[in-house]
Amino acid sequence: MFQVPTIADLNLGLTLPALSLALGACVLLLLDLFVPRERKEITAWLAMAGIAVSFVLNLAGFNESGTAFLGTFAADQFTGFLNIVILITAFLGVLLSLDYLKRAKIERGEYYVLLLLSAAGMMFMSSANDLIVVFIALELLSIPLYIMATFRAPDLKSEESGMKYFILGAFAGAFFVYGAALVYGATGTTNLPEIFAAVNGIIAAGGSQMFLLLMGTGLILVGLGFKVAVVPFHMWTPDVYEGAPTPVTAFMSVGAKAGGFAGLLRIMVVALPVFVLKDGQTAAAWQQTFWLVAAATLILGNIVAIAQTNVKRMLAYSSIAHAGYIMMAVAAAGTAGVANEATRAALLYLMAYMFTNLGAFGIALAIEKDDGSDTGVDNFIGLAKSKPALAAMMTVFMLSLTGIPLTGGFVGKWFVFKSALDAGLVPLAIIGVLTSVISAFYYVRIIVNMYLKDGEGDPAAGATRYVNWAIYVAFAGTLLMGIFPWIATNLSDTVVLAVEMFVR
Amino acid sequence: MSVDIEVYIALSAILFILGAMGVLVRRNAILVFMSVELMLNAANLALVAFSRLWGGAEGHLFVFFVMTVAAAEVAVGLALIVAIFRSKQSIDIDELHQMEG
């Protein structure tokens, strides 16, 4: 018989980090009404306070694991680690936005509310244990981002960016829902551990149920592939990243990827790890597809980035390439026994990518003019003379994106390549190393522009106090992860993604 | 008289493909948007049909959430279309090419 759940059944304690952020966003929407128009930085500080509260709650409950909301919400170290990444991204996103919004004359309190809601969506995604929750989290993550990308309206570029993001995002969302519907049709449940329990029987039986399951998995991959921008679902990325206001680009380039990969890892590793079509096969059937997607993403992202002259566009293609490296770890997670190692590698990569990318976008934002122009690669010429500190930090960020030792990017790549090798994906690891070498070409070009070319040097008028703070935090994080990787690996070593933990 | 589950799924697949083609072929932003809605409703039809097949409530629940989210998307999408129409006097998505490269 159907029983009405009590409050105790909901297990609210585990959901506190994500819930507090979502509630914080709602409260902020109300409080913003009382903040005078010319003092919107108060809203920003309140938003940062909300993020800090959620961060503390997340750390306090880091080692608690279990399910909430009747098995639809899972909290574990995977959630805890990703929440750290998401919350730092949101915090730095607010810091980067503070002065930028004022400069661009688009300062409105709703911006911070939307940012918090989107971050809450990412956090729900990292703990989703049910296809319905994955879908809601995906949309909660995306819809605020569509609005934020258009925040510079009536600027045409910003409107175009928002429109493209919206159409392709909604398109991808529809693919995800249809995929989820087919998986539900095959298994009779939307709960990830229950799907796991049903999959083996369906594969053994074959027939139309297996067809539905395969189609459903494929469509889910299309839907989430759009969100994380892997080839062939990457076309929207450069236009959206270029047109959106720079702090929004910084926030979504990290946050949307963290959320999308959280969903992919949850669905693929928790629900479908035993998706084996032939006996004697040790890897999940989807591994081959992920292998191909990762390889194509790495090659295309890194090669097209070379041709870019706008730094936001270049970082967009670079973010596609980095999605390829994370995809490599997801592919490795398809091999039995490597799943946890690969999951940890993906998480470490995301953390290193977060610091480095937010820092790089911070500096792009610093040299940008009030009207959003001057974000070319050539605008970096002579920066070492006019702003030596910024140039030095940009150098570290570029080296980290390439994956040079002593930076966070190297640590992330090292773990990803290692998990790929352990999973037996040697050709993929070789493609990864080769494309890293190619990527040095366009990252080092910026360093050459800053140090070796003669020029006036940009005054970097955008490097105001809060932007500098954000860049310092990103810089410190990049170096700390590179020099003392165990700070991050100690946290990630507790991450275990296994279905046993989440059975109702 | 009852209709077989296959018929519903076939209909939903046809609707979904029609919607996807509409998104790819249509150039008017509002029509593109309607095509996305068609895709979502195709998924809803499949969910309800499967829900009846399995005798569970999850499919129905999912449909409610999809409808709610679709409504939220409509609100944002139409606002975007209005904003673009104000500055360009056109909602042809082929004319959105400020950025190339």
Coordinates of C-alpha atoms in Angstrom, one line a residue:
Chain A
M1 CA 0.0 0.0 0.0
F2 CA 1.1 3.5 -0.6
Q3 CA 2.3 5.2 2.6
V4 CA 2.5 8.9 3.2
P5 CA 6.2 9.6 4.0
T6 CA 6.9 11.5 7.2
I7 CA 9.5 14.3 7.5
A8 CA 11.9 11.9 9.0
D9 CA 11.7 9.6 5.9
L10 CA 12.8 12.5 3.8
N11 CA 16.2 12.5 5.5
L12 CA 16.5 16.3 5.0
G13 CA 19.9 16.5 6.8
L14 CA 21.7 15.1 3.9
T15 CA 20.3 17.5 1.4
L16 CA 21.1 20.6 3.5
P17 CA 24.0 22.0 1.3
A18 CA 21.9 22.0 -1.9
L19 CA 18.6 23.0 -0.2
S20 CA 20.2 25.8 1.8
L21 CA 21.6 27.3 -1.5
A22 CA 18.2 27.0 -3.2
L23 CA 16.4 28.5 -0.2
G24 CA 19.1 31.2 0.0
A25 CA 18.4 32.2 -3.6
C26 CA 14.7 32.5 -2.9
V27 CA 15.3 34.6 0.2
L28 CA 17.8 36.7 -1.7
L29 CA 15.1 37.4 -4.3
L30 CA 13.0 38.9 -1.6
L31 CA 15.8 40.8 0.2
D32 CA 16.9 42.3 -3.1
L33 CA 13.7 44.3 -3.2
F34 CA 14.9 46.3 -0.2
V35 CA 18.4 47.0 -1.6
P36 CA 18.6 50.4 -3.2
R37 CA 19.3 50.5 -6.9
E38 CA 22.8 52.1 -6.6
R39 CA 24.0 49.7 -3.9
K40 CA 23.5 46.3 -5.6
E41 CA 26.8 45.1 -4.3
I42 CA 24.9 44.4 -1.0
T43 CA 23.0 41.7 -2.9
A44 CA 26.3 40.3 -4.1
W45 CA 27.7 40.1 -0.6
L46 CA 24.5 38.4 0.6
A47 CA 24.8 35.9 -2.2
M48 CA 28.4 35.2 -1.2
A49 CA 27.2 34.7 2.4
G50 CA 24.7 32.1 1.1
I51 CA 27.4 30.3 -0.8
A52 CA 29.6 30.3 2.4
V53 CA 26.8 28.8 4.5
S54 CA 26.2 26.1 1.9
F55 CA 30.0 25.5 1.8
V56 CA 30.3 25.1 5.6
L57 CA 27.3 22.7 5.6
N58 CA 28.8 20.7 2.8
L59 CA 32.1 20.4 4.6
A60 CA 30.4 19.4 7.9
G61 CA 28.5 16.6 6.1
F62 CA 31.3 15.6 3.7
N63 CA 31.6 12.1 5.1
E64 CA 28.0 11.4 5.6
S65 CA 26.4 9.2 2.9
G66 CA 23.0 7.9 2.3
T67 CA 19.8 8.7 0.4
A68 CA 17.1 11.3 0.9
F69 CA 13.7 12.1 -0.5
L70 CA 12.8 8.4 -0.7
G71 CA 15.9 7.4 -2.7
T72 CA 15.8 10.0 -5.3
F73 CA 18.6 12.0 -3.8
A74 CA 22.0 10.5 -2.9
A75 CA 24.6 12.2 -0.8
D76 CA 28.1 10.9 -0.6
Q77 CA 31.7 12.0 -1.0
F78 CA 31.2 12.3 -4.8
T79 CA 28.5 14.9 -4.0
G80 CA 30.6 16.5 -1.4
F81 CA 33.7 16.9 -3.7
L82 CA 31.7 18.2 -6.6
N83 CA 29.8 20.6 -4.3
I84 CA 33.1 22.1 -3.3
V85 CA 34.0 22.7 -6.9
I86 CA 30.6 24.1 -7.7
L87 CA 30.5 26.4 -4.7
I88 CA 34.0 27.8 -5.3
T89 CA 33.0 28.4 -8.9
A90 CA 29.9 30.3 -7.8
F91 CA 31.8 32.3 -5.2
L92 CA 34.5 33.4 -7.7
G93 CA 31.7 34.0 -10.3
V94 CA 30.1 36.5 -7.9
L95 CA 33.5 38.2 -7.2
L96 CA 34.2 38.5 -10.9
S97 CA 30.7 39.9 -11.6
L98 CA 30.7 42.6 -8.9
D99 CA 32.6 45.3 -10.7
Y100 CA 32.0 44.0 -14.2
L101 CA 28.3 44.5 -14.0
K102 CA 28.8 48.0 -12.8
R103 CA 31.2 48.8 -15.6
A104 CA 28.9 47.3 -18.2
K105 CA 25.9 49.1 -16.7
I106 CA 23.9 46.0 -16.3
E107 CA 23.9 45.8 -12.5
R108 CA 20.7 44.2 -11.4
G109 CA 20.1 42.1 -8.2
E110 CA 18.4 39.3 -10.1
Y111 CA 21.8 38.4 -11.6
Y112 CA 23.0 37.0 -8.3
V113 CA 19.7 35.2 -7.6
L114 CA 20.0 33.5 -11.0
L115 CA 23.6 32.6 -10.3
L116 CA 22.7 31.0 -7.0
L117 CA 19.8 29.1 -8.5
S118 CA 22.0 27.7 -11.3
A119 CA 24.6 26.7 -8.7
A120 CA 21.8 24.9 -6.7
G121 CA 20.8 23.1 -9.9
M122 CA 24.4 21.9 -10.3
M123 CA 24.5 20.7 -6.7
F124 CA 21.2 18.8 -7.2
M125 CA 22.7 17.2 -10.3
S126 CA 25.8 16.0 -8.3
S127 CA 23.5 14.2 -5.9
A128 CA 20.7 13.0 -8.3
N129 CA 19.8 9.4 -7.9
D130 CA 16.8 9.3 -10.1
L131 CA 16.3 10.2 -13.8
I132 CA 13.5 12.7 -12.8
V133 CA 15.8 14.5 -10.5
V134 CA 18.6 14.5 -13.1
F135 CA 16.2 16.2 -15.5
I136 CA 15.0 18.8 -13.0
A137 CA 18.5 19.6 -11.9
L138 CA 19.6 19.9 -15.6
E139 CA 16.9 22.5 -16.3
L140 CA 17.4 24.3 -13.0
L141 CA 21.1 24.5 -14.0
S142 CA 20.3 25.7 -17.6
I143 CA 17.4 28.1 -17.5
P144 CA 19.1 30.7 -15.3
L145 CA 22.2 30.4 -17.5
Y146 CA 20.1 31.3 -20.6
I147 CA 19.0 34.5 -18.9
M148 CA 22.5 35.3 -17.6
A149 CA 24.0 34.9 -21.1
T150 CA 21.5 37.5 -22.4
F151 CA 22.1 39.8 -19.5
R152 CA 23.9 42.4 -21.6
A153 CA 20.8 42.9 -23.8
P154 CA 20.1 45.0 -25.9
D155 CA 23.7 44.2 -26.9
L156 CA 23.3 42.0 -30.0
K157 CA 26.1 39.6 -29.3
S158 CA 24.7 38.9 -25.9
E159 CA 21.2 38.4 -27.1
E160 CA 22.4 36.1 -29.9
S161 CA 24.5 34.1 -27.4
G162 CA 21.5 33.6 -25.1
M163 CA 19.2 32.7 -28.0
K164 CA 21.6 30.1 -29.3
Y165 CA 22.2 28.6 -25.9
F166 CA 18.5 28.5 -25.2
I167 CA 17.5 26.8 -28.5
L168 CA 20.2 24.2 -28.3
G169 CA 19.8 23.7 -24.6
A170 CA 16.1 23.1 -24.9
F171 CA 16.7 20.8 -27.8
A172 CA 19.2 18.8 -25.7
G173 CA 16.8 18.8 -22.8
A174 CA 14.1 17.2 -25.1
F175 CA 16.6 14.5 -26.1
F176 CA 17.4 13.8 -22.5
V177 CA 13.7 13.4 -21.6
Y178 CA 13.0 11.1 -24.5
G179 CA 16.0 9.0 -23.5
A180 CA 14.9 8.9 -19.9
A181 CA 11.4 7.8 -21.1
L182 CA 12.8 5.0 -23.1
V183 CA 15.0 3.8 -20.3
Y184 CA 11.9 3.9 -18.1
G185 CA 10.1 1.9 -20.7
A186 CA 12.8 -0.7 -20.7
T187 CA 13.3 -1.0 -16.9
G188 CA 10.1 0.1 -15.4
T189 CA 11.8 2.5 -13.0
T190 CA 13.6 5.9 -13.0
N191 CA 15.6 5.2 -9.9
L192 CA 19.3 4.7 -10.8
P193 CA 20.1 1.7 -8.5
E194 CA 16.8 0.0 -9.6
I195 CA 17.8 0.5 -13.2
F196 CA 21.1 -1.1 -12.3
A197 CA 19.3 -4.1 -10.8
A198 CA 17.1 -4.5 -13.9
V199 CA 19.8 -4.0 -16.6
N200 CA 21.4 -7.5 -16.5
G201 CA 18.1 -9.3 -16.9
I202 CA 17.2 -7.1 -19.9
I203 CA 20.5 -7.7 -21.6
A204 CA 20.1 -11.4 -21.1
A205 CA 16.5 -11.4 -22.4
G206 CA 17.4 -9.2 -25.4
G207 CA 14.6 -8.2 -27.7
S208 CA 12.7 -5.0 -27.7
Q209 CA 13.5 -4.1 -24.1
M210 CA 17.2 -4.2 -24.9
F211 CA 16.6 -2.0 -27.9
L212 CA 14.7 0.5 -25.8
L213 CA 17.5 0.5 -23.2
L214 CA 20.2 1.1 -25.9
M215 CA 18.2 3.9 -27.6
G216 CA 17.5 5.5 -24.3
T217 CA 21.1 5.4 -23.2
G218 CA 22.2 6.9 -26.5
L219 CA 19.6 9.7 -26.3
I220 CA 20.6 10.5 -22.7
L221 CA 24.2 10.7 -23.9
V222 CA 23.2 13.2 -26.6
G223 CA 21.3 15.3 -24.1
L224 CA 24.1 15.5 -21.6
G225 CA 26.7 15.7 -24.3
F226 CA 25.2 19.0 -25.4
K227 CA 25.5 20.3 -21.8
V228 CA 29.2 19.5 -21.4
A229 CA 29.9 20.4 -25.0
V230 CA 31.6 17.3 -26.5
V231 CA 32.0 16.7 -30.2
P232 CA 29.7 16.4 -32.2
F233 CA 27.4 18.5 -29.8
H234 CA 29.8 21.4 -29.4
M235 CA 28.7 23.9 -32.1
W236 CA 27.0 26.3 -29.8
T237 CA 30.0 26.7 -27.4
P238 CA 32.2 29.3 -29.2
D239 CA 29.3 31.6 -30.0
V240 CA 27.7 31.4 -26.6
Y241 CA 31.0 31.8 -24.7
E242 CA 32.0 34.8 -26.9
G243 CA 28.7 36.6 -26.7
A244 CA 27.8 36.1 -23.0
P245 CA 29.1 38.6 -20.5
T246 CA 32.6 37.4 -19.4
P247 CA 31.9 36.5 -15.8
V248 CA 28.9 34.5 -17.0
T249 CA 31.1 32.7 -19.5
A250 CA 33.6 32.0 -16.7
F251 CA 30.8 30.6 -14.4
M252 CA 29.1 28.5 -17.1
S253 CA 32.3 27.1 -18.6
V254 CA 33.1 25.4 -15.3
G255 CA 29.7 25.1 -13.6
A256 CA 27.7 23.6 -16.5
K257 CA 30.5 21.1 -17.2
A258 CA 30.7 20.1 -13.5
G259 CA 27.0 19.6 -13.5
G260 CA 26.8 17.8 -16.8
F261 CA 29.7 15.4 -16.0
A262 CA 28.1 14.8 -12.5
G263 CA 25.0 13.6 -14.3
L264 CA 26.9 11.5 -16.8
L265 CA 29.0 9.8 -14.2
R266 CA 26.0 9.1 -11.9
I267 CA 24.0 7.6 -14.7
M268 CA 26.8 5.7 -16.4
V269 CA 28.7 4.4 -13.4
V270 CA 25.8 3.9 -10.9
A271 CA 23.0 2.7 -13.2
L272 CA 24.7 1.2 -16.2
P273 CA 28.2 -0.2 -15.3
V274 CA 27.3 -3.8 -16.1
F275 CA 25.9 -2.9 -19.5
V276 CA 27.8 -5.7 -21.1
L277 CA 26.5 -7.1 -24.4
K278 CA 28.8 -10.1 -24.9
D279 CA 30.0 -12.6 -22.4
G280 CA 33.6 -12.3 -21.4
Q281 CA 33.6 -8.6 -22.1
T282 CA 35.0 -6.7 -19.1
A283 CA 34.0 -3.2 -20.1
A284 CA 30.6 -1.6 -20.3
A285 CA 29.1 -1.5 -23.8
W286 CA 29.0 2.3 -23.8
Q287 CA 32.8 2.5 -23.4
Q288 CA 33.4 2.3 -27.2
T289 CA 31.1 5.2 -27.8
F290 CA 32.7 7.3 -25.1
W291 CA 36.1 6.5 -26.4
L292 CA 35.2 7.8 -29.9
V293 CA 33.5 10.9 -28.5
A294 CA 36.5 11.7 -26.2
A295 CA 39.0 11.2 -29.1
A296 CA 37.0 13.4 -31.5
T297 CA 36.5 16.1 -28.9
L298 CA 40.2 16.2 -28.0
I299 CA 41.3 16.5 -31.6
L300 CA 38.8 19.0 -32.8
G301 CA 38.8 21.2 -29.7
N302 CA 42.6 21.5 -29.7
I303 CA 43.1 22.0 -33.4
V304 CA 40.3 24.6 -34.0
A305 CA 41.5 26.6 -31.0
I306 CA 44.7 27.3 -32.8
A307 CA 42.9 29.4 -35.4
Q308 CA 41.1 31.7 -32.9
T309 CA 42.0 35.3 -32.5
N310 CA 39.5 36.2 -29.8
V311 CA 40.6 35.0 -26.4
K312 CA 37.0 34.1 -25.2
R313 CA 36.6 32.0 -28.4
M314 CA 39.9 30.4 -27.9
L315 CA 39.0 29.5 -24.3
A316 CA 35.7 28.2 -25.6
Y317 CA 37.5 25.7 -27.9
S318 CA 40.0 25.0 -25.1
S319 CA 37.0 24.2 -22.8
I320 CA 35.7 21.8 -25.5
A321 CA 39.2 20.1 -25.5
H322 CA 39.1 19.9 -21.7
A323 CA 35.7 18.3 -21.8
G324 CA 37.5 15.7 -24.0
Y325 CA 40.0 14.9 -21.2
I326 CA 37.2 14.5 -18.7
M327 CA 35.3 12.4 -21.2
M328 CA 38.4 10.2 -21.4
A329 CA 38.1 9.6 -17.6
V330 CA 34.4 8.8 -18.1
A331 CA 35.3 6.3 -20.8
A332 CA 37.9 4.7 -18.5
A333 CA 35.1 4.3 -15.9
G334 CA 33.5 1.8 -18.2
T335 CA 36.1 -0.8 -17.4
A336 CA 35.2 -3.0 -14.5
G337 CA 37.5 -2.3 -11.5
V338 CA 38.7 1.1 -12.8
A339 CA 35.4 2.9 -12.2
N340 CA 36.3 4.5 -8.9
E341 CA 39.8 5.5 -9.9
A342 CA 38.5 7.1 -13.1
T343 CA 35.7 8.9 -11.3
R344 CA 38.3 10.4 -8.9
A345 CA 40.5 11.4 -11.9
A346 CA 37.5 13.2 -13.5
L347 CA 36.8 15.0 -10.2
L348 CA 40.4 16.1 -9.7
Y349 CA 40.5 17.3 -13.3
L350 CA 37.4 19.3 -12.8
M351 CA 38.8 20.9 -9.7
A352 CA 42.1 21.8 -11.5
Y353 CA 40.2 23.1 -14.5
M354 CA 38.0 25.2 -12.3
F355 CA 40.8 27.2 -10.7
T356 CA 42.8 27.6 -13.9
N357 CA 39.9 28.5 -16.2
L358 CA 38.3 30.9 -13.8
G359 CA 41.7 32.6 -13.5
A360 CA 42.2 32.8 -17.2
F361 CA 38.7 34.3 -17.7
G362 CA 39.4 36.7 -14.9
I363 CA 42.4 38.1 -16.7
A364 CA 40.5 38.2 -20.0
L365 CA 37.8 40.2 -18.1
A366 CA 40.5 42.5 -16.7
I367 CA 41.7 43.6 -20.1
E368 CA 38.2 43.9 -21.6
K369 CA 36.8 47.4 -22.2
D370 CA 33.5 48.6 -20.7
D371 CA 31.7 47.9 -23.9
G372 CA 32.9 44.3 -24.1
S373 CA 35.4 44.9 -26.8
D374 CA 39.2 44.2 -26.9
T375 CA 39.2 40.6 -26.0
G376 CA 41.6 39.6 -28.8
V377 CA 44.6 37.5 -28.4
D378 CA 46.6 40.6 -29.6
N379 CA 45.3 42.6 -26.7
F380 CA 47.7 40.7 -24.5
I381 CA 50.7 42.2 -26.4
G382 CA 53.0 44.0 -23.9
L383 CA 50.9 43.1 -20.8
A384 CA 54.2 42.1 -19.1
K385 CA 55.2 45.7 -19.1
S386 CA 52.0 47.4 -18.1
K387 CA 50.8 44.8 -15.6
P388 CA 53.6 42.4 -14.7
A389 CA 51.7 40.6 -11.9
L390 CA 48.7 39.9 -14.2
A391 CA 51.0 38.7 -16.9
A392 CA 52.8 36.3 -14.6
M393 CA 49.6 34.8 -13.3
M394 CA 48.2 34.5 -16.9
T395 CA 51.4 32.6 -17.7
V396 CA 50.7 30.1 -14.9
F397 CA 47.1 29.7 -16.0
M398 CA 48.2 29.0 -19.6
L399 CA 50.9 26.5 -18.5
S400 CA 48.3 24.8 -16.3
L401 CA 45.8 24.5 -19.1
T402 CA 48.6 23.0 -21.2
G403 CA 49.4 20.6 -18.3
I404 CA 53.0 21.6 -17.3
P405 CA 54.2 20.1 -14.0
L406 CA 53.8 22.1 -10.8
T407 CA 50.4 23.4 -11.9
G408 CA 47.0 22.0 -11.2
G409 CA 46.4 21.1 -14.8
F410 CA 49.3 18.7 -14.7
V411 CA 47.9 16.8 -11.7
G412 CA 44.5 16.6 -13.3
K413 CA 45.9 15.3 -16.6
W414 CA 48.2 12.8 -14.8
F415 CA 45.4 11.1 -13.1
V416 CA 43.2 11.1 -16.2
F417 CA 45.9 9.5 -18.3
K418 CA 46.7 7.0 -15.6
S419 CA 43.1 5.9 -15.3
A420 CA 42.9 5.6 -19.1
L421 CA 46.0 3.4 -19.1
D422 CA 44.7 1.3 -16.3
A423 CA 41.5 0.8 -18.2
G424 CA 43.5 -0.4 -21.2
L425 CA 42.6 2.6 -23.4
V426 CA 46.2 3.0 -24.6
P427 CA 45.4 4.7 -27.9
L428 CA 43.1 7.2 -26.2
A429 CA 45.8 8.1 -23.8
I430 CA 48.3 8.6 -26.7
I431 CA 45.8 10.9 -28.4
G432 CA 45.4 12.8 -25.1
V433 CA 49.2 13.3 -24.8
L434 CA 49.6 14.3 -28.5
T435 CA 46.7 16.8 -28.3
S436 CA 48.2 18.3 -25.2
V437 CA 51.3 19.0 -27.1
I438 CA 49.2 20.7 -29.9
S439 CA 47.4 22.7 -27.2
A440 CA 50.7 24.2 -26.1
F441 CA 50.8 26.0 -29.4
Y442 CA 47.9 28.3 -28.7
Y443 CA 48.4 28.7 -25.0
V444 CA 52.0 29.6 -25.4
R445 CA 51.1 32.2 -28.1
I446 CA 49.5 34.3 -25.4
I447 CA 52.6 34.1 -23.2
V448 CA 54.7 35.1 -26.2
N449 CA 52.4 38.0 -26.9
M450 CA 52.7 39.2 -23.3
Y451 CA 56.5 38.9 -22.9
L452 CA 58.2 38.9 -26.2
K453 CA 56.2 41.3 -28.4
D454 CA 56.7 45.0 -28.2
G455 CA 53.6 47.0 -27.7
E456 CA 51.9 49.6 -25.6
G457 CA 50.5 47.1 -23.1
D458 CA 46.9 47.1 -22.0
P459 CA 46.2 49.2 -18.9
A460 CA 43.9 46.4 -17.7
A461 CA 41.3 48.8 -16.4
G462 CA 39.1 45.9 -15.5
A463 CA 41.4 44.6 -12.8
T464 CA 39.6 46.2 -10.0
R465 CA 39.8 45.0 -6.4
Y466 CA 37.3 42.1 -6.4
V467 CA 38.5 40.9 -9.8
N468 CA 42.0 40.8 -8.4
W469 CA 40.9 38.9 -5.4
A470 CA 39.2 36.3 -7.6
I471 CA 42.3 36.0 -9.7
Y472 CA 44.5 35.6 -6.6
V473 CA 42.3 32.8 -5.3
A474 CA 42.4 31.0 -8.7
F475 CA 46.1 31.5 -8.9
A476 CA 46.7 30.1 -5.4
G477 CA 44.4 27.2 -6.1
T478 CA 46.2 26.4 -9.4
L479 CA 49.6 26.4 -7.7
L480 CA 48.5 24.6 -4.5
M481 CA 47.0 21.8 -6.5
G482 CA 50.1 21.5 -8.6
I483 CA 52.7 21.6 -5.7
F484 CA 50.7 19.9 -3.0
P485 CA 48.4 17.6 -5.0
W486 CA 47.6 15.5 -1.9
I487 CA 45.4 18.3 -0.5
A488 CA 42.9 17.5 -3.3
T489 CA 43.7 13.8 -3.6
N490 CA 43.1 13.2 0.1
L491 CA 39.6 14.5 -0.4
S492 CA 39.0 12.6 -3.6
D493 CA 40.4 9.3 -2.3
T494 CA 37.2 8.8 -0.3
V495 CA 35.0 9.1 -3.4
V496 CA 33.4 5.8 -4.2
L497 CA 30.7 5.5 -6.8
A498 CA 29.0 2.2 -6.4
V499 CA 25.5 1.1 -6.6
E500 CA 25.4 -0.7 -3.3
M501 CA 25.5 2.5 -1.4
F502 CA 22.3 3.8 -2.8
V503 CA 19.9 1.0 -2.7
R504 CA 16.8 2.2 -0.9
Chain B
M1 CA -11.0 -2.1 -26.9
S2 CA -7.5 -1.3 -25.9
V3 CA -4.6 -0.1 -28.1
D4 CA -1.3 -1.9 -28.0
I5 CA 1.6 -0.2 -26.3
E6 CA 3.6 -0.4 -29.6
V7 CA 1.2 2.0 -31.3
Y8 CA 1.7 4.7 -28.7
I9 CA 5.5 4.3 -28.8
A10 CA 5.5 4.4 -32.6
L11 CA 3.3 7.6 -32.5
S12 CA 5.6 9.2 -29.9
A13 CA 8.7 8.3 -32.0
I14 CA 7.1 9.9 -35.1
L15 CA 6.2 13.0 -33.1
F16 CA 9.7 13.2 -31.7
I17 CA 11.3 12.9 -35.1
L18 CA 9.0 15.5 -36.5
G19 CA 9.9 17.9 -33.7
A20 CA 13.6 17.3 -34.1
M21 CA 13.4 17.9 -37.9
G22 CA 11.4 21.1 -37.2
V23 CA 14.1 22.4 -35.0
L24 CA 16.7 21.7 -37.6
V25 CA 14.8 22.9 -40.7
R26 CA 12.6 25.8 -39.4
R27 CA 14.1 29.3 -39.4
N28 CA 11.6 31.2 -37.4
A29 CA 12.5 31.2 -33.7
I30 CA 8.9 30.7 -32.6
L31 CA 8.4 27.7 -34.8
V32 CA 11.7 26.2 -33.7
F33 CA 10.5 26.7 -30.2
M34 CA 7.2 25.0 -30.9
S35 CA 9.1 22.1 -32.4
V36 CA 11.0 21.7 -29.1
E37 CA 7.7 21.6 -27.3
L38 CA 6.5 18.9 -29.7
M39 CA 9.6 16.8 -28.8
L40 CA 8.9 17.2 -25.1
N41 CA 5.3 16.2 -25.6
A42 CA 6.3 13.2 -27.6
A43 CA 8.4 12.2 -24.6
N44 CA 5.4 12.8 -22.4
L45 CA 3.3 10.5 -24.5
A46 CA 5.9 7.7 -24.3
L47 CA 6.2 8.2 -20.5
V48 CA 2.4 7.9 -20.0
A49 CA 2.2 4.8 -22.2
F50 CA 5.1 3.1 -20.4
S51 CA 3.6 4.1 -17.1
R52 CA 0.4 2.3 -18.0
L53 CA 2.5 -0.7 -19.2
W54 CA 4.4 -1.0 -15.9
G55 CA 1.5 0.0 -13.7
G56 CA 3.7 2.4 -11.8
A57 CA 3.3 6.1 -11.0
E58 CA 6.8 7.3 -11.9
G59 CA 6.0 8.0 -15.6
H60 CA 3.0 10.1 -14.6
L61 CA 5.1 12.0 -12.1
F62 CA 7.8 12.6 -14.7
V63 CA 5.2 14.0 -17.1
F64 CA 4.1 16.6 -14.5
F65 CA 7.7 17.7 -14.0
V66 CA 8.3 17.9 -17.8
M67 CA 5.2 20.0 -18.2
T68 CA 6.2 22.4 -15.4
V69 CA 9.7 22.7 -16.7
A70 CA 8.4 23.3 -20.3
A71 CA 6.3 26.1 -18.9
A72 CA 9.3 27.7 -17.3
E73 CA 11.2 27.4 -20.5
V74 CA 8.4 29.0 -22.5
A75 CA 8.6 32.0 -20.2
V76 CA 12.3 32.5 -20.7
G77 CA 12.2 31.6 -24.4
L78 CA 9.5 34.0 -25.3
A79 CA 11.2 36.8 -23.3
L80 CA 14.4 36.1 -25.3
I81 CA 12.5 36.2 -28.6
V82 CA 10.8 39.5 -27.7
A83 CA 14.2 41.0 -26.7
I84 CA 15.7 40.0 -30.0
F85 CA 12.7 41.2 -32.0
R86 CA 13.1 44.6 -30.3
S87 CA 16.7 45.1 -31.4
K88 CA 16.6 43.4 -34.8
Q89 CA 13.0 43.6 -35.9
S90 CA 13.3 39.9 -37.0
I91 CA 13.3 36.5 -35.3
D92 CA 14.9 34.6 -38.1
I93 CA 17.6 32.5 -36.5
D94 CA 19.6 32.6 -39.7
E95 CA 20.1 36.3 -39.1
L96 CA 21.9 35.6 -35.8
H97 CA 25.5 35.8 -37.0
Q98 CA 27.2 38.5 -35.1
M99 CA 30.0 36.1 -34.3
E100 CA 31.9 33.9 -36.8
G101 CA 35.1 32.0 -36.6

